[in-house]
Amino acid sequence: MIRSCASSPDDRLPLFDRRDSAPEKMSAPVSSKVPSYMRDHRQRLRERFDSGGAGAMPDYELLEMVLFRVLIRQDVKPLARSLIDTFGDLSGVLAASPARLRDVSGVGAAVITELKLVEACAQRMARAKVMNRPVLSSWAALLDYCHTAMSHRETEQFRILFLDRKNVLVADEAQAEGTVDHVPVYPREVMRRALELNASALILVHNHPSGDPTPSEADIVMTASIRTAAEALSIVLHDHIVIGKSCELSFRSEGLL
């Protein structure tokens, strides 16, 4: 190990520490510090993913592969299983709030960042399939996007999809955040934003954290109020979709609109 020179010749230290007859060796590559059984396991998972894709792997194994990137020298299978047990499935893990993720033993800032990054990518991909496209002819893609963005939220969120005269989605905005069973919505604010965007039609979307998409009486009254305000401005309200955990409800399909 190279030492700095002292202030006088008599105080000079040897070029190398006498406790070691050779210069300090460079650190071994990180990969060599990973136990062989872990390297083999990770390689098997990668090969299965490469050959069969995500469909060949359960949620916890996909989650393991995500965790490989941040927990390089750690067996991540116990943590992956713990996260799945806590949040139900991979979607639930990715959508969990940072505060709840921190409650799981073994989850630190790096893990949270990685999970939130994957969640953001998933939402961007789903959103890209519906933005600037005719919504009514891409209904399945729209529902997929709404589920990706909202089905695992722990509180209610109210979103509005703004459409132009050709029913092309021109904006998707979260208008309000609420509690586990309520979100405040003001028809005047909805209309103000629709006019700012020169929207000709709307689709309302909100989630039920309970998982049951059955609309409440307050949901029905609020929808009627927005419809009345929209009609006064010649804006069409196409639908109000309530997103549950694994299903959704359409006001129009249920005869509520």
Short mmCIF file of C-alpha atoms in Angstrom, two decimals:
data_model
loop_
_atom_site.label_atom_id
_atom_site.label_comp_id
_atom_site.label_asym_id
_atom_site.label_seq_id
_atom_site.Cartn_x
_atom_site.Cartn_y
_atom_site.Cartn_z
CA MET A 1 0.00 0.00 0.00
CA ILE A 2 1.63 3.30 -1.08
CA ARG A 3 2.30 5.80 1.71
CA SER A 4 2.71 9.57 1.48
CA CYS A 5 6.17 11.05 2.14
CA ALA A 6 6.97 12.40 5.62
CA SER A 7 8.33 15.88 6.28
CA SER A 8 12.00 14.79 6.66
CA PRO A 9 14.21 12.02 5.24
CA ASP A 10 14.54 10.35 8.64
CA ASP A 11 10.79 10.11 8.96
CA ARG A 12 10.22 8.53 5.59
CA LEU A 13 8.15 5.34 5.61
CA PRO A 14 8.83 2.36 3.36
CA LEU A 15 7.13 2.23 0.01
CA PHE A 16 5.18 -0.85 1.10
CA ASP A 17 3.87 -1.72 4.55
CA ARG A 18 6.31 -4.17 6.15
CA ARG A 19 3.39 -6.23 7.39
CA ASP A 20 2.83 -7.31 3.82
CA SER A 21 5.60 -8.24 1.45
CA ALA A 22 3.58 -7.41 -1.66
CA PRO A 23 1.45 -4.46 -2.78
CA GLU A 24 -2.23 -4.58 -1.84
CA LYS A 25 -4.16 -6.70 -4.28
CA MET A 26 -7.09 -5.32 -6.21
CA SER A 27 -10.52 -6.26 -4.90
CA ALA A 28 -12.01 -9.34 -6.48
CA PRO A 29 -14.86 -8.82 -8.91
CA VAL A 30 -18.25 -8.59 -7.23
CA SER A 31 -19.49 -11.69 -9.04
CA SER A 32 -16.76 -13.85 -7.42
CA LYS A 33 -18.15 -13.00 -3.99
CA VAL A 34 -21.55 -14.43 -4.83
CA PRO A 35 -21.82 -18.02 -3.55
CA SER A 36 -21.86 -20.56 -6.33
CA TYR A 37 -25.30 -21.91 -5.41
CA MET A 38 -26.74 -18.39 -5.76
CA ARG A 39 -25.02 -17.83 -9.10
CA ASP A 40 -26.37 -21.15 -10.36
CA HIS A 41 -29.90 -20.35 -9.16
CA ARG A 42 -29.87 -16.92 -10.77
CA GLN A 43 -28.55 -18.34 -14.01
CA ARG A 44 -31.31 -20.99 -14.06
CA LEU A 45 -33.97 -18.31 -13.59
CA ARG A 46 -32.50 -16.21 -16.40
CA GLU A 47 -32.41 -19.22 -18.72
CA ARG A 48 -36.04 -20.08 -17.93
CA PHE A 49 -37.07 -16.50 -18.57
CA ASP A 50 -35.12 -16.37 -21.84
CA SER A 51 -36.65 -19.63 -23.08
CA GLY A 52 -40.21 -19.37 -21.78
CA GLY A 53 -40.80 -15.73 -20.96
CA ALA A 54 -42.75 -14.41 -17.99
CA GLY A 55 -45.51 -16.97 -18.50
CA ALA A 56 -43.15 -19.75 -17.45
CA MET A 57 -42.46 -18.18 -14.06
CA PRO A 58 -44.54 -17.48 -10.95
CA ASP A 59 -44.71 -13.97 -9.52
CA TYR A 60 -42.13 -14.53 -6.81
CA GLU A 61 -39.50 -15.66 -9.33
CA LEU A 62 -40.04 -12.62 -11.52
CA LEU A 63 -39.70 -10.52 -8.39
CA GLU A 64 -36.46 -12.33 -7.56
CA MET A 65 -35.05 -11.31 -10.93
CA VAL A 66 -35.94 -7.68 -10.23
CA LEU A 67 -34.25 -7.88 -6.83
CA PHE A 68 -31.08 -9.40 -8.34
CA ARG A 69 -30.18 -5.95 -9.62
CA VAL A 70 -30.00 -4.30 -6.21
CA LEU A 71 -29.20 -7.14 -3.79
CA ILE A 72 -26.18 -8.50 -5.63
CA ARG A 73 -24.67 -10.74 -2.93
CA GLN A 74 -27.85 -11.78 -1.12
CA ASP A 75 -30.23 -14.69 -1.52
CA VAL A 76 -33.36 -12.76 -2.51
CA LYS A 77 -35.83 -15.66 -2.61
CA PRO A 78 -36.94 -15.22 1.05
CA LEU A 79 -37.50 -11.49 0.51
CA ALA A 80 -39.41 -12.07 -2.74
CA ARG A 81 -41.71 -14.59 -1.04
CA SER A 82 -42.20 -12.27 1.94
CA LEU A 83 -43.22 -9.40 -0.36
CA ILE A 84 -45.66 -11.60 -2.29
CA ASP A 85 -47.14 -12.94 0.97
CA THR A 86 -47.57 -9.38 2.25
CA PHE A 87 -49.06 -7.76 -0.85
CA GLY A 88 -50.73 -10.69 -2.60
CA ASP A 89 -49.10 -10.70 -6.02
CA LEU A 90 -46.46 -8.97 -8.12
CA SER A 91 -48.79 -6.12 -9.05
CA GLY A 92 -49.54 -5.54 -5.39
CA VAL A 93 -45.84 -5.41 -4.56
CA LEU A 94 -45.07 -2.90 -7.31
CA ALA A 95 -48.03 -0.70 -6.40
CA ALA A 96 -47.42 -0.74 -2.64
CA SER A 97 -46.55 2.58 -1.07
CA PRO A 98 -42.94 3.17 0.02
CA ALA A 99 -44.12 3.39 3.63
CA ARG A 100 -45.68 -0.07 3.50
CA LEU A 101 -42.73 -1.54 1.65
CA ARG A 102 -40.37 -0.30 4.38
CA ASP A 103 -42.36 -2.33 6.91
CA VAL A 104 -41.15 -5.54 5.24
CA SER A 105 -37.89 -6.77 6.74
CA GLY A 106 -35.06 -6.56 4.23
CA VAL A 107 -36.52 -3.73 2.16
CA GLY A 108 -34.38 -0.62 1.98
CA ALA A 109 -34.20 2.50 -0.16
CA ALA A 110 -32.54 0.74 -3.11
CA VAL A 111 -35.22 -1.96 -3.26
CA ILE A 112 -38.01 0.61 -3.08
CA THR A 113 -36.47 2.65 -5.90
CA GLU A 114 -36.15 -0.45 -8.10
CA LEU A 115 -39.76 -1.52 -7.49
CA LYS A 116 -41.11 1.97 -8.14
CA LEU A 117 -39.07 2.14 -11.34
CA VAL A 118 -40.60 -1.10 -12.63
CA GLU A 119 -44.08 0.16 -11.67
CA ALA A 120 -43.51 3.43 -13.55
CA CYS A 121 -42.37 1.55 -16.66
CA ALA A 122 -45.44 -0.70 -16.55
CA GLN A 123 -47.76 2.29 -16.29
CA ARG A 124 -46.00 4.12 -19.12
CA MET A 125 -46.30 1.09 -21.39
CA ALA A 126 -50.00 0.62 -20.63
CA ARG A 127 -50.68 4.34 -21.08
CA ALA A 128 -48.88 4.42 -24.43
CA LYS A 129 -51.42 1.93 -25.81
CA VAL A 130 -54.33 4.33 -25.27
CA MET A 131 -52.94 7.88 -25.49
CA ASN A 132 -53.69 9.73 -28.74
CA ARG A 133 -55.83 6.84 -29.99
CA PRO A 134 -59.60 6.43 -30.41
CA VAL A 135 -60.63 5.19 -26.98
CA LEU A 136 -63.96 3.59 -27.87
CA SER A 137 -62.24 1.22 -30.31
CA SER A 138 -59.47 0.41 -27.80
CA TRP A 139 -61.67 -0.29 -24.80
CA ALA A 140 -59.80 -3.39 -23.60
CA ALA A 141 -56.48 -1.52 -23.65
CA LEU A 142 -58.09 1.34 -21.74
CA LEU A 143 -59.34 -1.00 -19.02
CA ASP A 144 -55.91 -2.63 -18.80
CA TYR A 145 -54.33 0.77 -18.31
CA CYS A 146 -56.84 1.75 -15.62
CA HIS A 147 -56.20 -1.47 -13.73
CA THR A 148 -52.44 -1.05 -14.00
CA ALA A 149 -52.61 2.49 -12.68
CA MET A 150 -55.31 2.15 -10.04
CA SER A 151 -56.43 -1.33 -8.98
CA HIS A 152 -53.87 -1.75 -6.18
CA ARG A 153 -54.04 1.75 -4.77
CA GLU A 154 -54.72 1.90 -1.04
CA THR A 155 -56.81 5.08 -1.26
CA GLU A 156 -59.40 6.29 -3.76
CA GLN A 157 -58.26 8.28 -6.74
CA PHE A 158 -60.49 10.08 -9.23
CA ARG A 159 -59.19 10.35 -12.80
CA ILE A 160 -60.66 11.96 -15.89
CA LEU A 161 -59.94 10.90 -19.45
CA PHE A 162 -60.42 13.85 -21.81
CA LEU A 163 -61.37 13.09 -25.43
CA ASP A 164 -61.54 15.23 -28.56
CA ARG A 165 -64.32 15.26 -31.18
CA LYS A 166 -63.01 12.00 -32.68
CA ASN A 167 -62.96 10.34 -29.24
CA VAL A 168 -59.17 10.33 -29.24
CA LEU A 169 -57.70 10.44 -25.74
CA VAL A 170 -55.85 13.75 -25.44
CA ALA A 171 -55.29 13.89 -21.67
CA ASP A 172 -55.46 11.60 -18.66
CA GLU A 173 -55.34 13.37 -15.32
CA ALA A 174 -55.76 12.47 -11.67
CA GLN A 175 -58.11 15.14 -10.37
CA ALA A 176 -58.39 14.18 -6.71
CA GLU A 177 -57.02 11.87 -4.02
CA GLY A 178 -59.13 10.63 -1.15
CA THR A 179 -59.31 8.14 1.68
CA VAL A 180 -59.96 4.40 1.63
CA ASP A 181 -63.64 4.94 0.84
CA HIS A 182 -64.13 8.51 -0.34
CA VAL A 183 -62.67 11.00 -2.79
CA PRO A 184 -63.92 14.59 -3.14
CA VAL A 185 -65.00 15.59 -6.65
CA TYR A 186 -66.28 19.00 -7.74
CA PRO A 187 -68.21 19.14 -11.05
CA ARG A 188 -67.26 22.79 -11.59
CA GLU A 189 -63.55 21.92 -11.47
CA VAL A 190 -64.09 19.01 -13.86
CA MET A 191 -65.80 21.28 -16.38
CA ARG A 192 -63.20 24.02 -16.00
CA ARG A 193 -60.45 21.59 -16.90
CA ALA A 194 -62.45 20.14 -19.81
CA LEU A 195 -62.84 23.62 -21.28
CA GLU A 196 -59.12 24.35 -20.82
CA LEU A 197 -58.30 21.23 -22.84
CA ASN A 198 -61.04 21.89 -25.40
CA ALA A 199 -62.39 18.40 -24.68
CA SER A 200 -65.57 17.20 -26.37
CA ALA A 201 -66.12 14.12 -24.23
CA LEU A 202 -65.14 12.62 -20.88
CA ILE A 203 -64.70 9.26 -19.23
CA LEU A 204 -64.60 9.25 -15.44
CA VAL A 205 -62.57 6.63 -13.59
CA HIS A 206 -62.08 5.95 -9.92
CA ASN A 207 -60.98 2.96 -7.85
CA HIS A 208 -62.39 1.16 -4.84
CA PRO A 209 -59.54 -0.02 -2.56
CA SER A 210 -61.93 -2.56 -1.02
CA GLY A 211 -61.78 -4.45 -4.31
CA ASP A 212 -65.55 -4.34 -4.86
CA PRO A 213 -66.40 -2.03 -7.79
CA THR A 214 -70.06 -1.66 -6.83
CA PRO A 215 -70.78 2.10 -6.89
CA SER A 216 -71.97 3.84 -3.76
CA GLU A 217 -74.93 6.18 -3.66
CA ALA A 218 -72.45 9.06 -3.47
CA ASP A 219 -70.77 7.78 -6.67
CA ILE A 220 -74.13 7.75 -8.47
CA VAL A 221 -75.09 11.23 -7.30
CA MET A 222 -71.69 12.68 -8.21
CA THR A 223 -71.85 11.14 -11.69
CA ALA A 224 -75.31 12.60 -12.30
CA SER A 225 -74.05 16.04 -11.25
CA ILE A 226 -71.11 15.89 -13.65
CA ARG A 227 -73.34 14.66 -16.47
CA THR A 228 -75.72 17.58 -15.96
CA ALA A 229 -72.85 20.08 -15.94
CA ALA A 230 -71.32 18.48 -19.05
CA GLU A 231 -74.58 18.55 -21.01
CA ALA A 232 -74.93 22.27 -20.31
CA LEU A 233 -71.59 22.77 -22.10
CA SER A 234 -72.29 20.26 -24.91
CA ILE A 235 -69.70 17.85 -23.54
CA VAL A 236 -70.49 14.14 -23.70
CA LEU A 237 -69.98 11.91 -20.66
CA HIS A 238 -69.30 8.50 -22.20
CA ASP A 239 -68.93 6.46 -19.03
CA HIS A 240 -67.86 6.25 -15.42
CA ILE A 241 -65.68 3.21 -14.68
CA VAL A 242 -65.14 1.92 -11.15
CA ILE A 243 -61.96 -0.14 -10.82
CA GLY A 244 -61.83 -3.01 -8.33
CA LYS A 245 -58.99 -5.41 -7.58
CA SER A 246 -59.61 -7.80 -10.47
CA CYS A 247 -62.71 -6.45 -12.20
CA GLU A 248 -64.42 -3.20 -13.08
CA LEU A 249 -67.92 -1.78 -13.37
CA SER A 250 -69.20 0.45 -16.18
CA PHE A 251 -71.97 2.87 -15.30
CA ARG A 252 -73.19 2.77 -18.90
CA SER A 253 -73.25 -1.04 -19.04
CA GLU A 254 -75.15 -1.13 -15.74
CA GLY A 255 -77.73 1.37 -16.96
CA LEU A 256 -76.59 4.00 -14.46
CA LEU A 257 -75.67 6.54 -17.13
#
